[in-house]
Amino acid sequence: MKLLITGGAGFIGCNFIRYWLQRYPKDSVVNLDLLTYAGNLANLADVEQNYPDRYHFVRGDIREYPFVDDLLARHRPDVIVNFASESHNSRAVLNPRLFFETNVMGTQTLLDVAREHQIARFHHISTCEVYGDLPLDSPEKFTEEHPYRPRTPYNASKAAADHLVRAYFETFHLPITISICSNNYGAYQYPEKLIPLLTTNAMDDKPMTLYRNIHNRREWLSVLDHCRAIERILQKGKIGETYNVGSGVEKSIEDIADMILAALNKPSTLKTYVPDRPGHDRRYLLDSSKIRRELGWEPQIDFESGLKDTIRWYVENRMWW
Ligand code: NAD
């Protein structure tokens, strides 16, 4: 099988490419990535070296129809997995338009090209943030049937993309699947996101800046468990369906900061508090029973050991960040 991975030079995409090529020796991957600030070819240096015949990188923009059309004509992938995205909420507050251009119009361009080339599967990567947020004390979880209530420009652009992907299934019978995942952590995450940011700041004895609402919680999943979930969906997922992917493990911003300080043996005086981001969601929690029940997926990495491995990766890969 040949996979076209978009955004494969980013955090989750590079972990997925590595995961797939290690496990499927007959498969090949074309990685289409624009290399924005978040894309980094160093994330895949080992992949380039280990799989020179099965891995091919192309720099380009998912928003450019003629370019993507030509790419598909040349490489003829069986499957597209769309990771390409502007993905950082705080940047979306400063430049919302870019998020809609990339996340919405970029996805629409890919859908049109996938249709034109009769791609066997278009899998789209989405985020729990499309559902909106939950009160801190709510017993509720988001199922796949929950209405979309995005609260930030990033979330709204991801929600719009999900609607588009489903519309292409209903209207054009494009064989799509969607996964909606909770917060990921792991190696190769750009150090603007919470765990790598707090880890690298603490390593350098710099202030760990925490939003004042430190009790806001997130559900955390190892990026490798996310890769396993996408694998299951590609293999056994039902066309047209959406699958929530989460661990059920929630940690507050303060919990995470304390765990990182303990792992690095640093003082709690590094914690400093800054005003909250506008629209900062309090909490998300996914009901992931559908993927567990129907596809037999469940997370394999517990949060404490996964976080320790991740912190160790940033300690051992200072040159990378
Ligand atoms: P990332 O920001 O690390 O990587 C995004 C990649 O997309 C980068 O390599 C970038 O160069 C590339 N890209 C951006 N614009 C492009 C364009 N126009 N054309 C081609 N490539 C382009 O993001 P990530 O954390 O790896 O997230 C990947 C996907 O997973 C996103 O859709 C995100 O919404 C979703 N997601 C992320 C998380 C998380 O915790 N990181 C959780 C759930 C869902």
mmCIF file of C-alpha atoms and ligand atoms in Angstrom:
data_model
loop_
_atom_site.group_PDB
_atom_site.id
_atom_site.type_symbol
_atom_site.label_atom_id
_atom_site.label_comp_id
_atom_site.label_asym_id
_atom_site.label_seq_id
_atom_site.Cartn_x
_atom_site.Cartn_y
_atom_site.Cartn_z
ATOM 1 C CA MET A 1 0.000 0.000 0.000
ATOM 2 C CA LYS A 2 1.150 3.551 -0.691
ATOM 3 C CA LEU A 3 0.159 6.289 1.762
ATOM 4 C CA LEU A 4 0.208 10.016 1.160
ATOM 5 C CA ILE A 5 0.785 11.651 4.540
ATOM 6 C CA THR A 6 0.206 15.392 4.681
ATOM 7 C CA GLY A 7 1.932 17.347 7.450
ATOM 8 C CA GLY A 8 4.273 14.418 8.057
ATOM 9 C CA ALA A 9 7.141 16.658 9.164
ATOM 10 C CA GLY A 10 5.130 17.814 12.189
ATOM 11 C CA PHE A 11 4.757 16.170 15.581
ATOM 12 C CA ILE A 12 2.089 13.488 15.093
ATOM 13 C CA GLY A 13 2.738 12.975 11.376
ATOM 14 C CA CYS A 14 6.432 12.134 11.842
ATOM 15 C CA ASN A 15 5.620 9.672 14.623
ATOM 16 C CA PHE A 16 2.991 8.067 12.381
ATOM 17 C CA ILE A 17 5.334 7.733 9.379
ATOM 18 C CA ARG A 18 8.014 6.114 11.545
ATOM 19 C CA TYR A 19 5.428 3.819 13.154
ATOM 20 C CA TRP A 20 3.990 2.725 9.812
ATOM 21 C CA LEU A 21 7.234 2.106 7.941
ATOM 22 C CA GLN A 22 8.620 0.074 10.860
ATOM 23 C CA ARG A 23 5.577 -2.206 10.862
ATOM 24 C CA TYR A 24 4.674 -2.543 7.185
ATOM 25 C CA PRO A 25 7.791 -3.449 5.177
ATOM 26 C CA LYS A 26 5.872 -3.665 1.902
ATOM 27 C CA ASP A 27 4.308 -0.199 2.218
ATOM 28 C CA SER A 28 5.673 3.148 1.120
ATOM 29 C CA VAL A 29 4.979 6.707 2.225
ATOM 30 C CA VAL A 30 4.987 10.037 0.407
ATOM 31 C CA ASN A 31 5.197 12.899 2.897
ATOM 32 C CA LEU A 32 3.748 16.196 1.636
ATOM 33 C CA ASP A 33 4.627 19.053 3.975
ATOM 34 C CA LEU A 34 5.036 22.793 3.531
ATOM 35 C CA LEU A 35 7.673 22.954 6.299
ATOM 36 C CA THR A 36 6.116 25.831 8.207
ATOM 37 C CA TYR A 37 7.743 26.745 11.533
ATOM 38 C CA ALA A 38 6.159 23.512 12.907
ATOM 39 C CA GLY A 39 7.544 21.181 10.224
ATOM 40 C CA ASN A 40 11.082 19.937 10.621
ATOM 41 C CA LEU A 41 12.893 17.483 8.363
ATOM 42 C CA ALA A 42 15.160 16.559 11.279
ATOM 43 C CA ASN A 43 12.091 14.761 12.691
ATOM 44 C CA LEU A 44 12.527 12.185 9.942
ATOM 45 C CA ALA A 45 16.300 12.012 9.465
ATOM 46 C CA ASP A 46 16.357 8.387 10.704
ATOM 47 C CA VAL A 47 13.411 7.490 8.447
ATOM 48 C CA GLU A 48 15.189 8.921 5.373
ATOM 49 C CA GLN A 49 18.239 6.884 6.269
ATOM 50 C CA ASN A 50 16.461 3.617 7.160
ATOM 51 C CA TYR A 51 13.904 3.520 4.356
ATOM 52 C CA PRO A 52 15.409 5.299 1.324
ATOM 53 C CA ASP A 53 13.274 3.273 -1.113
ATOM 54 C CA ARG A 54 10.020 3.478 0.803
ATOM 55 C CA TYR A 55 9.988 7.060 2.015
ATOM 56 C CA HIS A 56 9.734 10.097 -0.209
ATOM 57 C CA PHE A 57 9.475 13.731 0.926
ATOM 58 C CA VAL A 58 7.837 16.455 -1.170
ATOM 59 C CA ARG A 59 7.731 20.050 -0.026
ATOM 60 C CA GLY A 60 4.448 21.694 -0.968
ATOM 61 C CA ASP A 61 1.196 23.268 0.063
ATOM 62 C CA ILE A 62 -2.074 21.356 0.490
ATOM 63 C CA ARG A 63 -3.920 24.532 -0.570
ATOM 64 C CA GLU A 64 -2.541 24.387 -4.139
ATOM 65 C CA TYR A 65 -4.823 22.277 -6.270
ATOM 66 C CA PRO A 66 -2.669 21.922 -9.448
ATOM 67 C CA PHE A 67 0.355 20.964 -7.383
ATOM 68 C CA VAL A 68 -1.477 18.351 -5.281
ATOM 69 C CA ASP A 69 -3.292 17.047 -8.356
ATOM 70 C CA ASP A 70 0.036 16.532 -10.139
ATOM 71 C CA LEU A 71 1.511 14.884 -7.024
ATOM 72 C CA LEU A 72 -1.298 12.324 -6.920
ATOM 73 C CA ALA A 73 -1.013 11.667 -10.652
ATOM 74 C CA ARG A 74 2.704 10.950 -10.232
ATOM 75 C CA HIS A 75 2.639 8.944 -6.989
ATOM 76 C CA ARG A 76 -0.808 7.299 -7.119
ATOM 77 C CA PRO A 77 -1.307 6.739 -3.392
ATOM 78 C CA ASP A 78 -4.005 4.346 -2.183
ATOM 79 C CA VAL A 79 -4.700 6.266 1.009
ATOM 80 C CA ILE A 80 -4.396 9.881 2.195
ATOM 81 C CA VAL A 81 -3.975 10.666 5.895
ATOM 82 C CA ASN A 82 -4.361 14.383 6.503
ATOM 83 C CA PHE A 83 -2.297 15.678 9.436
ATOM 84 C CA ALA A 84 -1.370 19.009 7.773
ATOM 85 C CA SER A 85 -2.648 21.825 9.906
ATOM 86 C CA GLU A 86 -2.009 25.033 11.720
ATOM 87 C CA SER A 87 -2.323 23.561 15.194
ATOM 88 C CA HIS A 88 -1.529 26.084 17.922
ATOM 89 C CA ASN A 89 -4.452 27.845 19.618
ATOM 90 C CA SER A 90 -2.410 30.823 20.791
ATOM 91 C CA ARG A 91 -1.201 31.557 17.242
ATOM 92 C CA ALA A 92 -4.810 31.370 15.994
ATOM 93 C CA VAL A 93 -5.725 34.236 18.306
ATOM 94 C CA LEU A 94 -3.117 36.360 16.472
ATOM 95 C CA ASN A 95 -3.768 35.190 12.885
ATOM 96 C CA PRO A 96 -7.103 33.373 12.512
ATOM 97 C CA ARG A 97 -7.183 33.683 8.711
ATOM 98 C CA LEU A 98 -4.174 31.422 8.218
ATOM 99 C CA PHE A 99 -5.951 28.717 10.226
ATOM 100 C CA PHE A 100 -9.006 28.825 7.975
ATOM 101 C CA GLU A 101 -6.884 28.901 4.820
ATOM 102 C CA THR A 102 -4.833 25.866 5.860
ATOM 103 C CA ASN A 103 -7.249 23.806 7.918
ATOM 104 C CA VAL A 104 -10.411 24.426 5.913
ATOM 105 C CA MET A 105 -9.414 25.340 2.367
ATOM 106 C CA GLY A 106 -6.375 23.052 2.455
ATOM 107 C CA THR A 107 -8.583 20.144 3.493
ATOM 108 C CA GLN A 108 -11.114 21.022 0.816
ATOM 109 C CA THR A 109 -8.398 21.018 -1.838
ATOM 110 C CA LEU A 110 -7.256 17.579 -0.678
ATOM 111 C CA LEU A 111 -10.840 16.283 -0.739
ATOM 112 C CA ASP A 112 -11.334 17.516 -4.309
ATOM 113 C CA VAL A 113 -8.097 15.916 -5.463
ATOM 114 C CA ALA A 114 -8.918 12.673 -3.612
ATOM 115 C CA ARG A 115 -12.246 12.612 -5.403
ATOM 116 C CA GLU A 116 -10.678 13.269 -8.762
ATOM 117 C CA HIS A 117 -8.174 10.440 -8.286
ATOM 118 C CA GLN A 118 -10.646 8.010 -6.692
ATOM 119 C CA ILE A 119 -8.578 7.515 -3.575
ATOM 120 C CA ALA A 120 -9.546 4.359 -1.649
ATOM 121 C CA ARG A 121 -9.522 6.115 1.742
ATOM 122 C CA PHE A 122 -9.239 9.681 2.986
ATOM 123 C CA HIS A 123 -8.538 9.714 6.706
ATOM 124 C CA HIS A 124 -8.777 13.059 8.452
ATOM 125 C CA ILE A 125 -7.150 13.885 11.805
ATOM 126 C CA SER A 126 -9.212 16.073 14.100
ATOM 127 C CA THR A 127 -9.208 17.255 17.687
ATOM 128 C CA CYS A 128 -11.428 16.958 20.772
ATOM 129 C CA GLU A 129 -11.523 20.743 20.827
ATOM 130 C CA VAL A 130 -14.235 20.791 18.121
ATOM 131 C CA TYR A 131 -16.806 19.804 20.762
ATOM 132 C CA GLY A 132 -16.213 22.898 22.906
ATOM 133 C CA ASP A 133 -15.406 22.675 26.593
ATOM 134 C CA LEU A 134 -16.885 21.118 29.737
ATOM 135 C CA PRO A 135 -17.326 22.562 33.224
ATOM 136 C CA LEU A 136 -14.576 21.310 35.549
ATOM 137 C CA ASP A 137 -17.066 19.398 37.717
ATOM 138 C CA SER A 138 -19.200 17.910 34.915
ATOM 139 C CA PRO A 139 -19.738 14.122 34.726
ATOM 140 C CA GLU A 140 -20.309 14.510 30.962
ATOM 141 C CA LYS A 141 -18.032 13.177 28.203
ATOM 142 C CA PHE A 142 -18.115 14.000 24.509
ATOM 143 C CA THR A 143 -19.423 11.154 22.335
ATOM 144 C CA GLU A 144 -19.186 11.240 18.542
ATOM 145 C CA GLU A 145 -22.840 12.420 18.519
ATOM 146 C CA HIS A 146 -22.130 15.511 20.624
ATOM 147 C CA PRO A 147 -22.832 18.792 18.787
ATOM 148 C CA TYR A 148 -19.828 20.828 17.718
ATOM 149 C CA ARG A 149 -19.365 23.981 19.819
ATOM 150 C CA PRO A 150 -15.866 25.304 19.009
ATOM 151 C CA ARG A 151 -14.757 28.321 21.063
ATOM 152 C CA THR A 152 -11.506 29.430 19.432
ATOM 153 C CA PRO A 153 -10.522 30.148 15.822
ATOM 154 C CA TYR A 154 -8.323 27.004 15.763
ATOM 155 C CA ASN A 155 -11.178 24.834 17.031
ATOM 156 C CA ALA A 156 -13.636 26.461 14.627
ATOM 157 C CA SER A 157 -11.338 25.802 11.656
ATOM 158 C CA LYS A 158 -10.955 22.142 12.666
ATOM 159 C CA ALA A 159 -14.728 21.827 13.145
ATOM 160 C CA ALA A 160 -15.363 23.308 9.705
ATOM 161 C CA ALA A 161 -12.893 20.852 8.166
ATOM 162 C CA ASP A 162 -14.659 17.899 9.837
ATOM 163 C CA HIS A 163 -18.006 19.062 8.444
ATOM 164 C CA LEU A 164 -16.453 19.323 4.981
ATOM 165 C CA VAL A 165 -14.978 15.830 5.162
ATOM 166 C CA ARG A 166 -18.361 14.373 6.179
ATOM 167 C CA ALA A 167 -20.113 16.393 3.467
ATOM 168 C CA TYR A 168 -17.836 14.824 0.833
ATOM 169 C CA PHE A 169 -18.902 11.403 2.100
ATOM 170 C CA GLU A 170 -22.611 12.208 2.043
ATOM 171 C CA THR A 171 -22.591 14.158 -1.224
ATOM 172 C CA PHE A 172 -19.891 12.470 -3.293
ATOM 173 C CA HIS A 173 -19.510 9.105 -1.493
ATOM 174 C CA LEU A 174 -15.834 9.815 -0.929
ATOM 175 C CA PRO A 175 -14.581 6.982 1.331
ATOM 176 C CA ILE A 176 -13.637 8.970 4.411
ATOM 177 C CA THR A 177 -12.983 8.291 8.079
ATOM 178 C CA ILE A 178 -12.260 10.826 10.837
ATOM 179 C CA SER A 179 -10.469 10.441 14.159
ATOM 180 C CA ILE A 180 -11.021 12.980 16.919
ATOM 181 C CA CYS A 181 -8.182 12.781 19.402
ATOM 182 C CA SER A 182 -7.433 14.237 22.820
ATOM 183 C CA ASN A 183 -4.158 16.057 23.654
ATOM 184 C CA ASN A 184 -1.090 14.141 22.504
ATOM 185 C CA TYR A 185 2.341 14.088 24.114
ATOM 186 C CA GLY A 186 5.598 12.485 23.029
ATOM 187 C CA ALA A 187 8.858 12.985 21.147
ATOM 188 C CA TYR A 188 9.249 15.609 18.390
ATOM 189 C CA GLN A 189 6.545 17.980 19.648
ATOM 190 C CA TYR A 190 7.409 21.594 18.881
ATOM 191 C CA PRO A 191 8.273 23.335 22.163
ATOM 192 C CA GLU A 192 5.419 25.830 22.006
ATOM 193 C CA LYS A 193 2.995 23.183 23.340
ATOM 194 C CA LEU A 194 2.534 22.634 27.060
ATOM 195 C CA ILE A 195 4.639 19.560 27.878
ATOM 196 C CA PRO A 196 7.737 20.336 25.761
ATOM 197 C CA LEU A 197 7.546 24.027 26.694
ATOM 198 C CA LEU A 198 7.438 23.380 30.435
ATOM 199 C CA THR A 199 10.085 20.658 30.157
ATOM 200 C CA THR A 200 12.597 22.690 28.174
ATOM 201 C CA ASN A 201 12.057 25.808 30.306
ATOM 202 C CA ALA A 202 12.561 23.828 33.508
ATOM 203 C CA MET A 203 15.696 22.188 32.096
ATOM 204 C CA ASP A 204 17.165 25.662 31.514
ATOM 205 C CA ASP A 205 15.949 26.986 34.905
ATOM 206 C CA LYS A 206 13.673 29.424 33.077
ATOM 207 C CA PRO A 207 10.218 30.359 34.431
ATOM 208 C CA MET A 208 7.512 27.801 33.607
ATOM 209 C CA THR A 209 4.707 30.117 32.528
ATOM 210 C CA LEU A 210 1.286 28.729 33.447
ATOM 211 C CA TYR A 211 -2.069 30.252 32.541
ATOM 212 C CA ARG A 212 -3.709 31.513 35.706
ATOM 213 C CA ASN A 213 -6.520 28.963 35.394
ATOM 214 C CA ILE A 214 -4.203 26.159 36.477
ATOM 215 C CA HIS A 215 -7.103 23.851 37.286
ATOM 216 C CA ASN A 216 -8.078 23.596 33.606
ATOM 217 C CA ARG A 217 -7.615 19.982 32.597
ATOM 218 C CA ARG A 218 -6.775 18.060 29.459
ATOM 219 C CA GLU A 219 -7.062 14.388 28.550
ATOM 220 C CA TRP A 220 -3.606 13.085 27.610
ATOM 221 C CA LEU A 221 -2.708 10.341 25.135
ATOM 222 C CA SER A 222 0.703 9.135 24.045
ATOM 223 C CA VAL A 223 1.312 9.962 20.386
ATOM 224 C CA LEU A 224 2.196 6.287 19.844
ATOM 225 C CA ASP A 225 -1.236 5.217 21.084
ATOM 226 C CA HIS A 226 -2.732 7.773 18.685
ATOM 227 C CA CYS A 227 -0.728 6.170 15.835
ATOM 228 C CA ARG A 228 -2.101 2.745 16.818
ATOM 229 C CA ALA A 229 -5.643 4.133 16.751
ATOM 230 C CA ILE A 230 -5.196 5.569 13.240
ATOM 231 C CA GLU A 231 -3.789 2.198 12.144
ATOM 232 C CA ARG A 232 -6.910 0.421 13.480
ATOM 233 C CA ILE A 233 -9.216 2.883 11.734
ATOM 234 C CA LEU A 234 -7.394 2.510 8.411
ATOM 235 C CA GLN A 235 -7.611 -1.276 8.700
ATOM 236 C CA LYS A 236 -11.020 -1.857 10.254
ATOM 237 C CA GLY A 237 -12.824 1.491 10.438
ATOM 238 C CA LYS A 238 -16.180 1.837 8.770
ATOM 239 C CA ILE A 239 -16.356 4.270 5.845
ATOM 240 C CA GLY A 240 -18.114 7.508 6.750
ATOM 241 C CA GLU A 241 -17.561 7.048 10.496
ATOM 242 C CA THR A 242 -15.926 9.241 13.118
ATOM 243 C CA TYR A 243 -14.005 7.730 16.040
ATOM 244 C CA ASN A 244 -13.081 9.491 19.289
ATOM 245 C CA VAL A 245 -9.600 8.561 20.542
ATOM 246 C CA GLY A 246 -8.704 9.269 24.163
ATOM 247 C CA SER A 247 -7.127 7.706 27.216
ATOM 248 C CA GLY A 248 -9.607 8.876 29.856
ATOM 249 C CA VAL A 249 -6.606 10.204 31.837
ATOM 250 C CA GLU A 250 -7.058 13.850 32.777
ATOM 251 C CA LYS A 251 -4.364 16.063 34.281
ATOM 252 C CA SER A 252 -4.461 19.754 35.127
ATOM 253 C CA ILE A 253 -1.821 22.202 33.950
ATOM 254 C CA GLU A 254 -0.558 22.373 37.536
ATOM 255 C CA ASP A 255 -0.347 18.527 37.782
ATOM 256 C CA ILE A 256 1.768 18.440 34.638
ATOM 257 C CA ALA A 257 4.064 21.224 35.854
ATOM 258 C CA ASP A 258 4.583 19.421 39.169
ATOM 259 C CA MET A 259 5.310 16.075 37.492
ATOM 260 C CA ILE A 260 7.888 17.700 35.207
ATOM 261 C CA LEU A 261 9.554 19.529 38.118
ATOM 262 C CA ALA A 262 9.749 16.265 40.088
ATOM 263 C CA ALA A 263 11.183 14.315 37.126
ATOM 264 C CA LEU A 264 13.853 16.969 36.527
ATOM 265 C CA ASN A 265 14.474 17.587 40.225
ATOM 266 C CA LYS A 266 13.806 21.332 39.875
ATOM 267 C CA PRO A 267 12.242 23.744 42.424
ATOM 268 C CA SER A 268 8.568 24.733 42.323
ATOM 269 C CA THR A 269 9.671 28.397 42.358
ATOM 270 C CA LEU A 270 10.077 28.050 38.571
ATOM 271 C CA LYS A 271 6.273 28.104 38.247
ATOM 272 C CA THR A 272 5.005 31.574 37.284
ATOM 273 C CA TYR A 273 1.471 32.576 36.423
ATOM 274 C CA VAL A 274 0.337 34.656 33.431
ATOM 275 C CA PRO A 275 -3.149 35.935 32.429
ATOM 276 C CA ASP A 276 -5.357 33.361 30.723
ATOM 277 C CA ARG A 277 -5.596 33.082 26.924
ATOM 278 C CA PRO A 278 -8.924 34.422 25.557
ATOM 279 C CA GLY A 279 -11.347 31.526 25.040
ATOM 280 C CA HIS A 280 -9.135 29.156 27.072
ATOM 281 C CA ASP A 281 -11.176 25.953 27.307
ATOM 282 C CA ARG A 282 -11.626 24.569 30.804
ATOM 283 C CA ARG A 283 -11.766 20.906 30.066
ATOM 284 C CA TYR A 284 -12.413 18.289 27.372
ATOM 285 C CA LEU A 285 -13.067 14.610 27.945
ATOM 286 C CA LEU A 286 -13.819 12.145 25.178
ATOM 287 C CA ASP A 287 -16.004 9.082 25.377
ATOM 288 C CA SER A 288 -13.812 6.676 23.377
ATOM 289 C CA SER A 289 -15.962 3.596 23.894
ATOM 290 C CA LYS A 290 -16.829 3.320 20.196
ATOM 291 C CA ILE A 291 -13.276 2.704 18.953
ATOM 292 C CA ARG A 292 -12.607 0.391 21.929
ATOM 293 C CA ARG A 293 -15.779 -1.606 21.347
ATOM 294 C CA GLU A 294 -15.885 -1.704 17.538
ATOM 295 C CA LEU A 295 -12.197 -1.752 16.607
ATOM 296 C CA GLY A 296 -10.628 -3.266 19.733
ATOM 297 C CA TRP A 297 -8.271 -0.316 20.294
ATOM 298 C CA GLU A 298 -7.103 0.710 23.721
ATOM 299 C CA PRO A 299 -4.148 2.778 24.916
ATOM 300 C CA GLN A 300 -1.058 0.793 25.866
ATOM 301 C CA ILE A 301 1.090 3.512 27.462
ATOM 302 C CA ASP A 302 0.194 4.763 30.944
ATOM 303 C CA PHE A 303 0.588 8.489 31.491
ATOM 304 C CA GLU A 304 3.254 8.427 34.222
ATOM 305 C CA SER A 305 5.719 6.248 32.287
ATOM 306 C CA GLY A 306 4.878 7.910 28.957
ATOM 307 C CA LEU A 307 5.548 11.340 30.431
ATOM 308 C CA LYS A 308 8.849 10.197 31.941
ATOM 309 C CA ASP A 309 9.968 8.785 28.553
ATOM 310 C CA THR A 310 8.956 12.041 26.884
ATOM 311 C CA ILE A 311 10.873 14.187 29.384
ATOM 312 C CA ARG A 312 13.907 11.909 28.920
ATOM 313 C CA TRP A 313 13.644 12.390 25.134
ATOM 314 C CA TYR A 314 13.832 16.185 25.514
ATOM 315 C CA VAL A 315 16.768 15.825 27.918
ATOM 316 C CA GLU A 316 18.634 13.575 25.477
ATOM 317 C CA ASN A 317 17.777 15.598 22.357
ATOM 318 C CA ARG A 318 18.730 19.122 23.353
ATOM 319 C CA MET A 319 20.155 19.759 19.872
ATOM 320 C CA TRP A 320 16.750 19.024 18.328
ATOM 321 C CA TRP A 321 14.979 21.788 20.252
HETATM 322 P P1 NAD B 1 2.117 20.238 13.966
HETATM 323 O O1 NAD B 1 1.817 21.697 14.031
HETATM 324 O O2 NAD B 1 3.229 19.683 14.765
HETATM 325 O O3 NAD B 1 2.364 19.797 12.457
HETATM 326 C C1 NAD B 1 1.608 20.296 11.388
HETATM 327 C C2 NAD B 1 2.385 20.032 10.117
HETATM 328 O O4 NAD B 1 1.585 20.507 9.010
HETATM 329 C C3 NAD B 1 3.733 20.755 10.043
HETATM 330 O O5 NAD B 1 4.739 19.866 9.632
HETATM 331 C C4 NAD B 1 3.500 21.834 8.979
HETATM 332 O O6 NAD B 1 4.675 22.159 8.246
HETATM 333 C C5 NAD B 1 2.455 21.176 8.103
HETATM 334 N N1 NAD B 1 1.655 22.142 7.320
HETATM 335 C C6 NAD B 1 1.073 23.268 7.798
HETATM 336 N N2 NAD B 1 0.449 23.908 6.784
HETATM 337 C C7 NAD B 1 0.631 23.160 5.666
HETATM 338 C C8 NAD B 1 0.212 23.289 4.312
HETATM 339 N N3 NAD B 1 -0.525 24.331 3.913
HETATM 340 N N4 NAD B 1 0.561 22.321 3.430
HETATM 341 C C9 NAD B 1 1.317 21.254 3.844
HETATM 342 N N5 NAD B 1 1.744 21.090 5.095
HETATM 343 C C10 NAD B 1 1.407 22.030 6.014
HETATM 344 O O7 NAD B 1 0.737 19.531 14.342
HETATM 345 P P2 NAD B 1 0.468 18.155 15.119
HETATM 346 O O8 NAD B 1 0.457 18.424 16.577
HETATM 347 O O9 NAD B 1 1.339 17.109 14.536
HETATM 348 O O10 NAD B 1 -1.033 17.897 14.692
HETATM 349 C C11 NAD B 1 -1.363 17.162 13.512
HETATM 350 C C12 NAD B 1 -2.863 17.063 13.399
HETATM 351 O O11 NAD B 1 -3.406 16.468 14.568
HETATM 352 C C13 NAD B 1 -3.552 18.437 13.308
HETATM 353 O O12 NAD B 1 -4.632 18.328 12.403
HETATM 354 C C14 NAD B 1 -4.078 18.697 14.705
HETATM 355 O O13 NAD B 1 -5.235 19.498 14.663
HETATM 356 C C15 NAD B 1 -4.403 17.280 15.133
HETATM 357 N N6 NAD B 1 -4.392 17.043 16.578
HETATM 358 C C16 NAD B 1 -3.293 17.379 17.331
HETATM 359 C C17 NAD B 1 -3.283 17.092 18.693
HETATM 360 C C18 NAD B 1 -2.075 17.406 19.557
HETATM 361 O O14 NAD B 1 -2.152 17.244 20.785
HETATM 362 N N7 NAD B 1 -0.956 17.812 18.988
HETATM 363 C C19 NAD B 1 -4.393 16.490 19.307
HETATM 364 C C20 NAD B 1 -5.501 16.155 18.497
HETATM 365 C C21 NAD B 1 -5.481 16.435 17.149
#
